[in-house]
Amino acid sequence: MSRTASSGRTVLTRRKALAAAAASAACLALPPSVRRASAAKLPSLTLYGPPAGPSISLAHAVASGKLSAIADKAEFKVWRNPDEMRAGLTSGTMQALILPVQVAANLYNRGLPVRLLNVMTDGLLYIVSADPTLSSIPALKGRTLAVPFRNDMPDLVMGRLLAHHGLKPGTDITLESAGSPIEAIQLLMAGRVDAVLSTEPAVSAAILRGAAGGKAVRRVIDVQKAWAEATGGSPVLPQAGLALTVPFMEANPGIADALQQIAEEATASVNADPARAAADATAALEMPAAILVASLPTSKLVARRASAARADIEAMLSTLAEADPAIIGGKLPDDGFYL
Protein backbone atom coordinates (compact mmCIF):
# COMPACT_ATOMS: atom_id res chain seq x y z
CA MET A 1 0.00 0.00 0.00
CA SER A 2 2.69 2.45 1.02
CA ARG A 3 4.85 1.31 -1.91
CA THR A 4 2.02 2.06 -4.34
CA ALA A 5 1.45 5.46 -2.77
CA SER A 6 5.15 6.13 -2.83
CA SER A 7 5.29 5.04 -6.46
CA GLY A 8 2.41 7.34 -7.27
CA ARG A 9 4.19 10.29 -5.71
CA THR A 10 7.31 9.50 -7.70
CA VAL A 11 5.39 9.44 -11.01
CA LEU A 12 3.71 12.78 -10.31
CA THR A 13 7.00 14.35 -9.32
CA ARG A 14 8.65 13.11 -12.49
CA ARG A 15 5.81 14.53 -14.64
CA LYS A 16 6.13 17.89 -12.98
CA ALA A 17 9.87 17.82 -13.47
CA LEU A 18 9.50 16.99 -17.17
CA ALA A 19 6.92 19.74 -17.63
CA ALA A 20 9.16 22.23 -15.88
CA ALA A 21 12.12 21.19 -18.02
CA ALA A 22 10.07 21.61 -21.20
CA ALA A 23 8.90 25.04 -20.12
CA SER A 24 12.46 26.08 -19.30
CA ALA A 25 13.71 24.82 -22.65
CA ALA A 26 10.99 26.73 -24.48
CA CYS A 27 11.85 29.87 -22.59
CA LEU A 28 15.57 29.51 -23.25
CA ALA A 29 14.86 29.11 -26.96
CA LEU A 30 13.59 32.69 -27.01
CA PRO A 31 15.97 35.63 -27.48
CA PRO A 32 17.14 37.17 -24.17
CA SER A 33 15.17 40.38 -24.80
CA VAL A 34 11.96 38.40 -25.32
CA ARG A 35 12.61 36.41 -22.12
CA ARG A 36 13.03 39.65 -20.22
CA ALA A 37 9.77 41.03 -21.63
CA SER A 38 7.97 37.77 -20.87
CA ALA A 39 9.25 37.77 -17.30
CA ALA A 40 7.41 41.03 -16.65
CA LYS A 41 4.12 40.41 -18.42
CA LEU A 42 1.95 43.41 -19.14
CA PRO A 43 -1.57 43.19 -17.70
CA SER A 44 -2.86 44.56 -21.02
CA LEU A 45 -1.48 45.79 -24.32
CA THR A 46 -3.32 47.64 -27.07
CA LEU A 47 -1.81 47.93 -30.53
CA TYR A 48 -3.15 50.51 -32.99
CA GLY A 49 -3.06 50.86 -36.74
CA PRO A 50 -4.86 52.29 -39.78
CA PRO A 51 -7.49 50.41 -41.79
CA ALA A 52 -4.71 49.24 -44.13
CA GLY A 53 -2.70 46.13 -44.98
CA PRO A 54 -0.09 46.16 -42.17
CA SER A 55 -2.86 46.20 -39.58
CA ILE A 56 -3.91 42.75 -40.79
CA SER A 57 -0.62 41.42 -39.42
CA LEU A 58 -1.15 42.91 -35.97
CA ALA A 59 -4.84 41.98 -35.81
CA HIS A 60 -3.86 38.42 -36.73
CA ALA A 61 -1.12 38.41 -34.08
CA VAL A 62 -3.67 39.38 -31.43
CA ALA A 63 -6.37 36.95 -32.58
CA SER A 64 -3.96 34.01 -32.81
CA GLY A 65 -2.56 34.55 -29.33
CA LYS A 66 0.94 35.53 -30.44
CA LEU A 67 1.11 38.26 -27.79
CA SER A 68 0.25 35.96 -24.88
CA ALA A 69 3.93 35.71 -23.93
CA ILE A 70 4.16 39.43 -23.20
CA ALA A 71 0.64 40.47 -22.16
CA ASP A 72 -2.21 38.87 -20.22
CA LYS A 73 -4.68 40.70 -22.44
CA ALA A 74 -3.99 42.03 -25.93
CA GLU A 75 -6.19 43.85 -28.39
CA PHE A 76 -5.91 45.71 -31.68
CA LYS A 77 -7.74 48.94 -32.48
CA VAL A 78 -7.97 50.92 -35.71
CA TRP A 79 -7.27 54.63 -35.88
CA ARG A 80 -9.48 56.16 -38.55
CA ASN A 81 -7.58 59.24 -39.68
CA PRO A 82 -4.15 60.89 -39.22
CA ASP A 83 -5.53 63.50 -36.81
CA GLU A 84 -6.81 60.77 -34.48
CA MET A 85 -3.46 59.00 -34.70
CA ARG A 86 -1.43 62.13 -33.92
CA ALA A 87 -3.68 63.00 -30.98
CA GLY A 88 -3.31 59.50 -29.54
CA LEU A 89 0.45 59.56 -29.93
CA THR A 90 1.03 63.01 -28.48
CA SER A 91 -1.31 62.34 -25.54
CA GLY A 92 0.35 59.02 -24.76
CA THR A 93 -2.86 57.06 -25.33
CA MET A 94 -1.24 55.21 -28.21
CA GLN A 95 2.14 53.75 -27.26
CA ALA A 96 2.57 51.07 -29.93
CA LEU A 97 1.07 51.85 -33.30
CA ILE A 98 1.45 51.53 -37.04
CA LEU A 99 1.80 54.92 -38.70
CA PRO A 100 3.24 56.45 -41.88
CA VAL A 101 7.03 56.51 -41.71
CA GLN A 102 7.06 60.14 -42.87
CA VAL A 103 4.83 61.10 -39.94
CA ALA A 104 7.04 59.22 -37.50
CA ALA A 105 10.12 61.01 -38.85
CA ASN A 106 8.42 64.40 -38.60
CA LEU A 107 7.29 63.84 -35.02
CA TYR A 108 10.70 62.52 -33.99
CA ASN A 109 12.49 65.55 -35.45
CA ARG A 110 10.05 67.80 -33.62
CA GLY A 111 11.05 66.25 -30.31
CA LEU A 112 8.26 63.75 -29.71
CA PRO A 113 9.62 60.64 -27.91
CA VAL A 114 8.75 58.16 -30.66
CA ARG A 115 11.00 55.60 -32.33
CA LEU A 116 10.50 53.44 -35.42
CA LEU A 117 10.71 49.71 -34.74
CA ASN A 118 10.13 48.37 -38.23
CA VAL A 119 8.66 48.70 -41.70
CA MET A 120 5.53 46.60 -42.23
CA THR A 121 4.97 47.10 -45.95
CA ASP A 122 7.16 47.72 -48.96
CA GLY A 123 4.33 49.64 -50.59
CA LEU A 124 0.57 49.22 -51.04
CA LEU A 125 -0.42 52.32 -53.01
CA TYR A 126 -2.32 51.94 -56.28
CA ILE A 127 -4.40 54.03 -58.62
CA VAL A 128 -7.68 52.37 -59.59
CA SER A 129 -10.08 53.31 -62.34
CA ALA A 130 -12.68 51.92 -64.70
CA ASP A 131 -10.76 53.51 -67.57
CA PRO A 132 -7.90 51.20 -68.67
CA THR A 133 -6.23 54.00 -70.64
CA LEU A 134 -5.19 55.72 -67.40
CA SER A 135 -2.18 53.43 -67.12
CA SER A 136 0.52 56.04 -66.45
CA ILE A 137 0.90 59.28 -64.50
CA PRO A 138 1.01 61.42 -67.69
CA ALA A 139 -2.27 59.79 -68.81
CA LEU A 140 -4.00 61.43 -65.84
CA LYS A 141 -3.62 64.86 -67.42
CA GLY A 142 -7.00 66.54 -67.71
CA ARG A 143 -8.64 64.04 -65.35
CA THR A 144 -9.92 64.12 -61.78
CA LEU A 145 -8.17 61.98 -59.18
CA ALA A 146 -9.48 61.37 -55.67
CA VAL A 147 -6.76 61.33 -52.99
CA PRO A 148 -7.43 60.53 -49.32
CA PHE A 149 -5.76 62.29 -46.38
CA ARG A 150 -4.62 65.63 -47.76
CA ASN A 151 -0.99 66.49 -46.90
CA ASP A 152 -0.34 62.98 -45.63
CA MET A 153 1.50 60.04 -47.16
CA PRO A 154 -0.63 59.22 -50.25
CA ASP A 155 -0.99 62.91 -51.12
CA LEU A 156 2.74 63.56 -50.67
CA VAL A 157 3.73 60.62 -52.86
CA MET A 158 1.30 61.71 -55.55
CA GLY A 159 2.60 65.26 -55.43
CA ARG A 160 6.13 64.04 -56.03
CA LEU A 161 5.06 61.88 -58.98
CA LEU A 162 3.07 64.69 -60.57
CA ALA A 163 6.00 67.08 -60.21
CA HIS A 164 8.32 64.57 -61.87
CA HIS A 165 6.02 64.41 -64.89
CA GLY A 166 5.45 68.16 -65.00
CA LEU A 167 1.78 68.01 -64.05
CA LYS A 168 0.47 70.87 -61.93
CA PRO A 169 -2.53 70.22 -59.66
CA GLY A 170 -5.40 72.54 -60.42
CA THR A 171 -4.09 73.20 -63.91
CA ASP A 172 -3.17 69.87 -65.52
CA ILE A 173 -5.04 67.59 -63.14
CA THR A 174 -7.82 68.01 -60.61
CA LEU A 175 -7.17 66.47 -57.21
CA GLU A 176 -10.29 65.74 -55.17
CA SER A 177 -9.50 65.42 -51.47
CA ALA A 178 -11.26 62.66 -49.56
CA GLY A 179 -11.46 62.12 -45.82
CA SER A 180 -10.68 58.42 -46.07
CA PRO A 181 -9.89 55.69 -48.62
CA ILE A 182 -13.49 54.47 -48.47
CA GLU A 183 -14.80 57.98 -49.15
CA ALA A 184 -12.47 58.20 -52.16
CA ILE A 185 -13.87 54.92 -53.48
CA GLN A 186 -17.42 56.21 -53.09
CA LEU A 187 -16.51 59.17 -55.29
CA LEU A 188 -15.30 56.77 -57.97
CA MET A 189 -18.41 54.59 -57.77
CA ALA A 190 -20.61 57.68 -58.04
CA GLY A 191 -18.77 58.75 -61.20
CA ARG A 192 -17.55 61.98 -59.65
CA VAL A 193 -13.86 61.22 -60.27
CA ASP A 194 -11.98 59.37 -62.99
CA ALA A 195 -9.60 57.52 -60.70
CA VAL A 196 -8.63 57.00 -57.07
CA LEU A 197 -5.25 56.84 -55.35
CA SER A 198 -5.57 54.58 -52.33
CA THR A 199 -4.04 51.86 -50.20
CA GLU A 200 -4.85 48.19 -49.78
CA PRO A 201 -7.33 46.84 -48.76
CA ALA A 202 -9.44 49.82 -49.90
CA VAL A 203 -8.15 49.23 -53.44
CA SER A 204 -9.40 45.64 -53.43
CA ALA A 205 -12.69 46.85 -51.96
CA ALA A 206 -13.10 49.19 -54.92
CA ILE A 207 -12.42 46.41 -57.40
CA LEU A 208 -14.83 43.96 -55.76
CA ARG A 209 -17.49 46.60 -55.27
CA GLY A 210 -17.16 47.63 -58.90
CA ALA A 211 -17.52 44.02 -60.05
CA ALA A 212 -20.66 43.63 -57.96
CA GLY A 213 -22.13 46.70 -59.65
CA GLY A 214 -21.10 45.75 -63.16
CA LYS A 215 -18.22 48.22 -63.25
CA ALA A 216 -14.77 46.93 -64.29
CA VAL A 217 -12.59 48.79 -61.81
CA ARG A 218 -8.94 47.74 -61.91
CA ARG A 219 -5.48 48.71 -60.69
CA VAL A 220 -4.31 50.88 -63.56
CA ILE A 221 -1.09 52.16 -61.92
CA ASP A 222 1.19 50.42 -59.46
CA VAL A 223 2.46 53.48 -57.57
CA GLN A 224 5.55 51.60 -56.35
CA LYS A 225 6.62 51.04 -59.97
CA ALA A 226 5.78 54.64 -60.87
CA TRP A 227 7.92 55.73 -57.91
CA ALA A 228 10.86 53.66 -59.15
CA GLU A 229 10.55 55.16 -62.62
CA ALA A 230 10.44 58.69 -61.21
CA THR A 231 13.33 58.28 -58.77
CA GLY A 232 15.55 55.80 -60.56
CA GLY A 233 15.44 53.60 -57.47
CA SER A 234 13.72 50.37 -56.57
CA PRO A 235 9.93 49.83 -56.52
CA VAL A 236 9.86 49.98 -52.74
CA LEU A 237 7.88 52.44 -50.64
CA PRO A 238 8.47 51.68 -46.96
CA GLN A 239 5.50 53.85 -46.15
CA ALA A 240 4.28 52.45 -42.82
CA GLY A 241 5.76 50.76 -39.79
CA LEU A 242 5.32 50.01 -36.11
CA ALA A 243 6.45 52.81 -33.82
CA LEU A 244 6.88 52.78 -30.04
CA THR A 245 7.04 55.61 -27.55
CA VAL A 246 10.13 55.99 -25.37
CA PRO A 247 8.18 55.97 -22.07
CA PHE A 248 6.55 52.70 -23.11
CA MET A 249 9.92 51.10 -23.87
CA GLU A 250 11.52 52.41 -20.69
CA ALA A 251 8.68 51.01 -18.61
CA ASN A 252 8.96 47.62 -20.35
CA PRO A 253 12.58 46.61 -21.01
CA GLY A 254 12.91 44.21 -23.92
CA ILE A 255 9.49 45.05 -25.36
CA ALA A 256 10.88 46.32 -28.68
CA ASP A 257 12.67 43.07 -29.48
CA ALA A 258 9.70 41.03 -28.30
CA LEU A 259 7.28 42.94 -30.53
CA GLN A 260 9.64 42.69 -33.48
CA GLN A 261 9.79 38.91 -33.18
CA ILE A 262 6.00 38.76 -32.90
CA ALA A 263 5.62 41.03 -35.95
CA GLU A 264 7.95 38.81 -37.98
CA GLU A 265 6.10 35.65 -36.97
CA ALA A 266 2.69 37.21 -37.61
CA THR A 267 3.67 38.56 -41.03
CA ALA A 268 5.05 35.19 -42.10
CA SER A 269 1.82 33.57 -40.93
CA VAL A 270 -0.32 36.10 -42.82
CA ASN A 271 1.58 35.52 -46.05
CA ALA A 272 1.46 31.74 -45.60
CA ASP A 273 -2.25 31.53 -44.76
CA PRO A 274 -4.10 34.62 -46.05
CA ALA A 275 -7.55 33.14 -45.46
CA ARG A 276 -6.95 32.57 -41.76
CA ALA A 277 -5.35 35.99 -41.32
CA ALA A 278 -8.27 37.67 -43.07
CA ALA A 279 -10.75 35.87 -40.84
CA ASP A 280 -8.78 37.00 -37.79
CA ALA A 281 -8.66 40.64 -38.93
CA THR A 282 -12.14 41.17 -40.36
CA ALA A 283 -13.76 42.29 -37.10
CA ALA A 284 -10.93 44.63 -36.12
CA LEU A 285 -10.71 46.29 -39.54
CA GLU A 286 -14.49 46.12 -40.08
CA MET A 287 -14.01 44.77 -43.59
CA PRO A 288 -15.25 41.49 -45.11
CA ALA A 289 -12.73 38.68 -45.14
CA ALA A 290 -13.08 38.39 -48.93
CA ILE A 291 -11.73 41.92 -49.35
CA LEU A 292 -8.83 41.33 -46.97
CA VAL A 293 -7.85 38.08 -48.69
CA ALA A 294 -7.95 39.77 -52.08
CA SER A 295 -5.73 42.59 -50.84
CA LEU A 296 -2.88 40.54 -49.39
CA PRO A 297 -1.03 39.63 -52.61
CA THR A 298 -0.66 43.34 -53.41
CA SER A 299 -0.05 44.63 -49.86
CA LYS A 300 3.62 43.60 -49.85
CA LEU A 301 3.60 42.92 -46.13
CA VAL A 302 6.97 42.62 -44.41
CA ALA A 303 8.39 43.10 -40.91
CA ARG A 304 11.79 44.59 -41.59
CA ARG A 305 13.63 46.06 -38.63
CA ALA A 306 13.85 49.85 -39.10
CA SER A 307 17.62 49.87 -38.69
CA ALA A 308 17.93 47.30 -41.49
CA ALA A 309 15.51 49.22 -43.75
CA ARG A 310 17.19 52.58 -43.14
CA ALA A 311 18.58 52.98 -46.67
CA ASP A 312 15.14 52.53 -48.24
CA ILE A 313 13.54 54.80 -45.63
CA GLU A 314 16.05 57.59 -46.19
CA ALA A 315 15.71 57.31 -49.97
CA MET A 316 11.94 57.73 -49.68
CA LEU A 317 12.08 60.56 -47.13
CA SER A 318 14.73 62.46 -49.08
CA THR A 319 12.64 62.34 -52.24
CA LEU A 320 9.43 63.34 -50.47
CA ALA A 321 11.14 66.27 -48.77
CA GLU A 322 12.76 67.74 -51.87
CA ALA A 323 10.00 70.29 -52.34
CA ASP A 324 9.31 70.88 -48.66
CA PRO A 325 11.78 69.65 -46.00
CA ALA A 326 9.28 70.60 -43.30
CA ILE A 327 7.24 67.47 -43.99
CA ILE A 328 9.95 65.43 -42.26
CA GLY A 329 10.83 68.07 -39.69
CA GLY A 330 13.53 69.75 -41.76
CA LYS A 331 16.05 66.90 -41.94
CA LEU A 332 16.50 63.18 -42.08
CA PRO A 333 16.09 61.59 -38.64
CA ASP A 334 19.33 60.61 -36.92
CA ASP A 335 20.44 57.26 -35.52
CA GLY A 336 18.19 57.55 -32.49
CA PHE A 337 15.07 57.23 -34.65
CA TYR A 338 15.83 53.66 -35.72
CA LEU A 339 15.34 50.73 -33.36
mmCIF file of N, CA and C in Angstrom, residues 122 223-238 300 304 311-312 315-316:
data_model
loop_
_atom_site.group_PDB
_atom_site.id
_atom_site.type_symbol
_atom_site.label_atom_id
_atom_site.label_comp_id
_atom_site.label_asym_id
_atom_site.label_seq_id
_atom_site.Cartn_x
_atom_site.Cartn_y
_atom_site.Cartn_z
ATOM 1 N N ASP A 122 6.258 47.134 -47.976
ATOM 2 C CA ASP A 122 7.159 47.717 -48.964
ATOM 3 C C ASP A 122 6.393 48.511 -50.010
ATOM 4 N N VAL A 223 1.739 52.268 -57.973
ATOM 5 C CA VAL A 223 2.462 53.477 -57.573
ATOM 6 C C VAL A 223 3.909 53.170 -57.205
ATOM 7 N N GLN A 224 4.169 51.975 -56.682
ATOM 8 C CA GLN A 224 5.546 51.601 -56.352
ATOM 9 C C GLN A 224 6.417 51.585 -57.607
ATOM 10 N N LYS A 225 5.869 51.064 -58.709
ATOM 11 C CA LYS A 225 6.621 51.039 -59.968
ATOM 12 C C LYS A 225 6.777 52.451 -60.522
ATOM 13 N N ALA A 226 5.712 53.250 -60.408
ATOM 14 C CA ALA A 226 5.784 54.635 -60.875
ATOM 15 C C ALA A 226 6.824 55.414 -60.076
ATOM 16 N N TRP A 227 6.925 55.100 -58.781
ATOM 17 C CA TRP A 227 7.917 55.734 -57.914
ATOM 18 C C TRP A 227 9.329 55.371 -58.374
ATOM 19 N N ALA A 228 9.542 54.103 -58.680
ATOM 20 C CA ALA A 228 10.857 53.661 -59.146
ATOM 21 C C ALA A 228 11.241 54.352 -60.450
ATOM 22 N N GLU A 229 10.285 54.493 -61.348
ATOM 23 C CA GLU A 229 10.553 55.159 -62.623
ATOM 24 C C GLU A 229 10.895 56.629 -62.409
ATOM 25 N N ALA A 230 10.221 57.261 -61.451
ATOM 26 C CA ALA A 230 10.436 58.691 -61.211
ATOM 27 C C ALA A 230 11.741 58.963 -60.472
ATOM 28 N N THR A 231 12.151 58.043 -59.618
ATOM 29 C CA THR A 231 13.329 58.283 -58.771
ATOM 30 C C THR A 231 14.580 57.565 -59.237
ATOM 31 N N GLY A 232 14.405 56.591 -60.127
ATOM 32 C CA GLY A 232 15.550 55.801 -60.558
ATOM 33 C C GLY A 232 15.977 54.776 -59.530
ATOM 34 N N GLY A 233 15.130 54.570 -58.518
ATOM 35 C CA GLY A 233 15.443 53.604 -57.471
ATOM 36 C C GLY A 233 14.671 52.320 -57.631
ATOM 37 N N SER A 234 14.441 51.631 -56.534
ATOM 38 C CA SER A 234 13.716 50.365 -56.572
ATOM 39 C C SER A 234 12.226 50.613 -56.312
ATOM 40 N N PRO A 235 11.376 49.678 -56.736
ATOM 41 C CA PRO A 235 9.930 49.833 -56.524
ATOM 42 C C PRO A 235 9.523 49.492 -55.096
ATOM 43 N N VAL A 236 10.118 50.211 -54.156
ATOM 44 C CA VAL A 236 9.865 49.979 -52.735
ATOM 45 C C VAL A 236 9.474 51.297 -52.078
ATOM 46 N N LEU A 237 8.331 51.287 -51.424
ATOM 47 C CA LEU A 237 7.879 52.441 -50.644
ATOM 48 C C LEU A 237 7.642 51.971 -49.210
ATOM 49 N N PRO A 238 8.633 52.115 -48.341
ATOM 50 C CA PRO A 238 8.467 51.679 -46.958
ATOM 51 C C PRO A 238 7.600 52.681 -46.198
ATOM 52 N N LYS A 300 2.173 43.676 -50.045
ATOM 53 C CA LYS A 300 3.625 43.598 -49.853
ATOM 54 C C LYS A 300 4.003 43.711 -48.375
ATOM 55 N N ARG A 304 10.361 44.306 -41.542
ATOM 56 C CA ARG A 304 11.794 44.593 -41.592
ATOM 57 C C ARG A 304 12.174 45.565 -40.482
ATOM 58 N N ALA A 311 18.228 52.454 -45.345
ATOM 59 C CA ALA A 311 18.583 52.985 -46.672
ATOM 60 C C ALA A 311 17.330 53.259 -47.498
ATOM 61 N N ASP A 312 16.381 52.331 -47.495
ATOM 62 C CA ASP A 312 15.138 52.528 -48.239
ATOM 63 C C ASP A 312 14.310 53.661 -47.635
ATOM 64 N N ALA A 315 15.923 57.008 -48.557
ATOM 65 C CA ALA A 315 15.715 57.310 -49.973
ATOM 66 C C ALA A 315 14.312 57.869 -50.182
ATOM 67 N N MET A 316 13.320 57.257 -49.548
ATOM 68 C CA MET A 316 11.942 57.727 -49.675
ATOM 69 C C MET A 316 11.762 59.110 -49.049
#
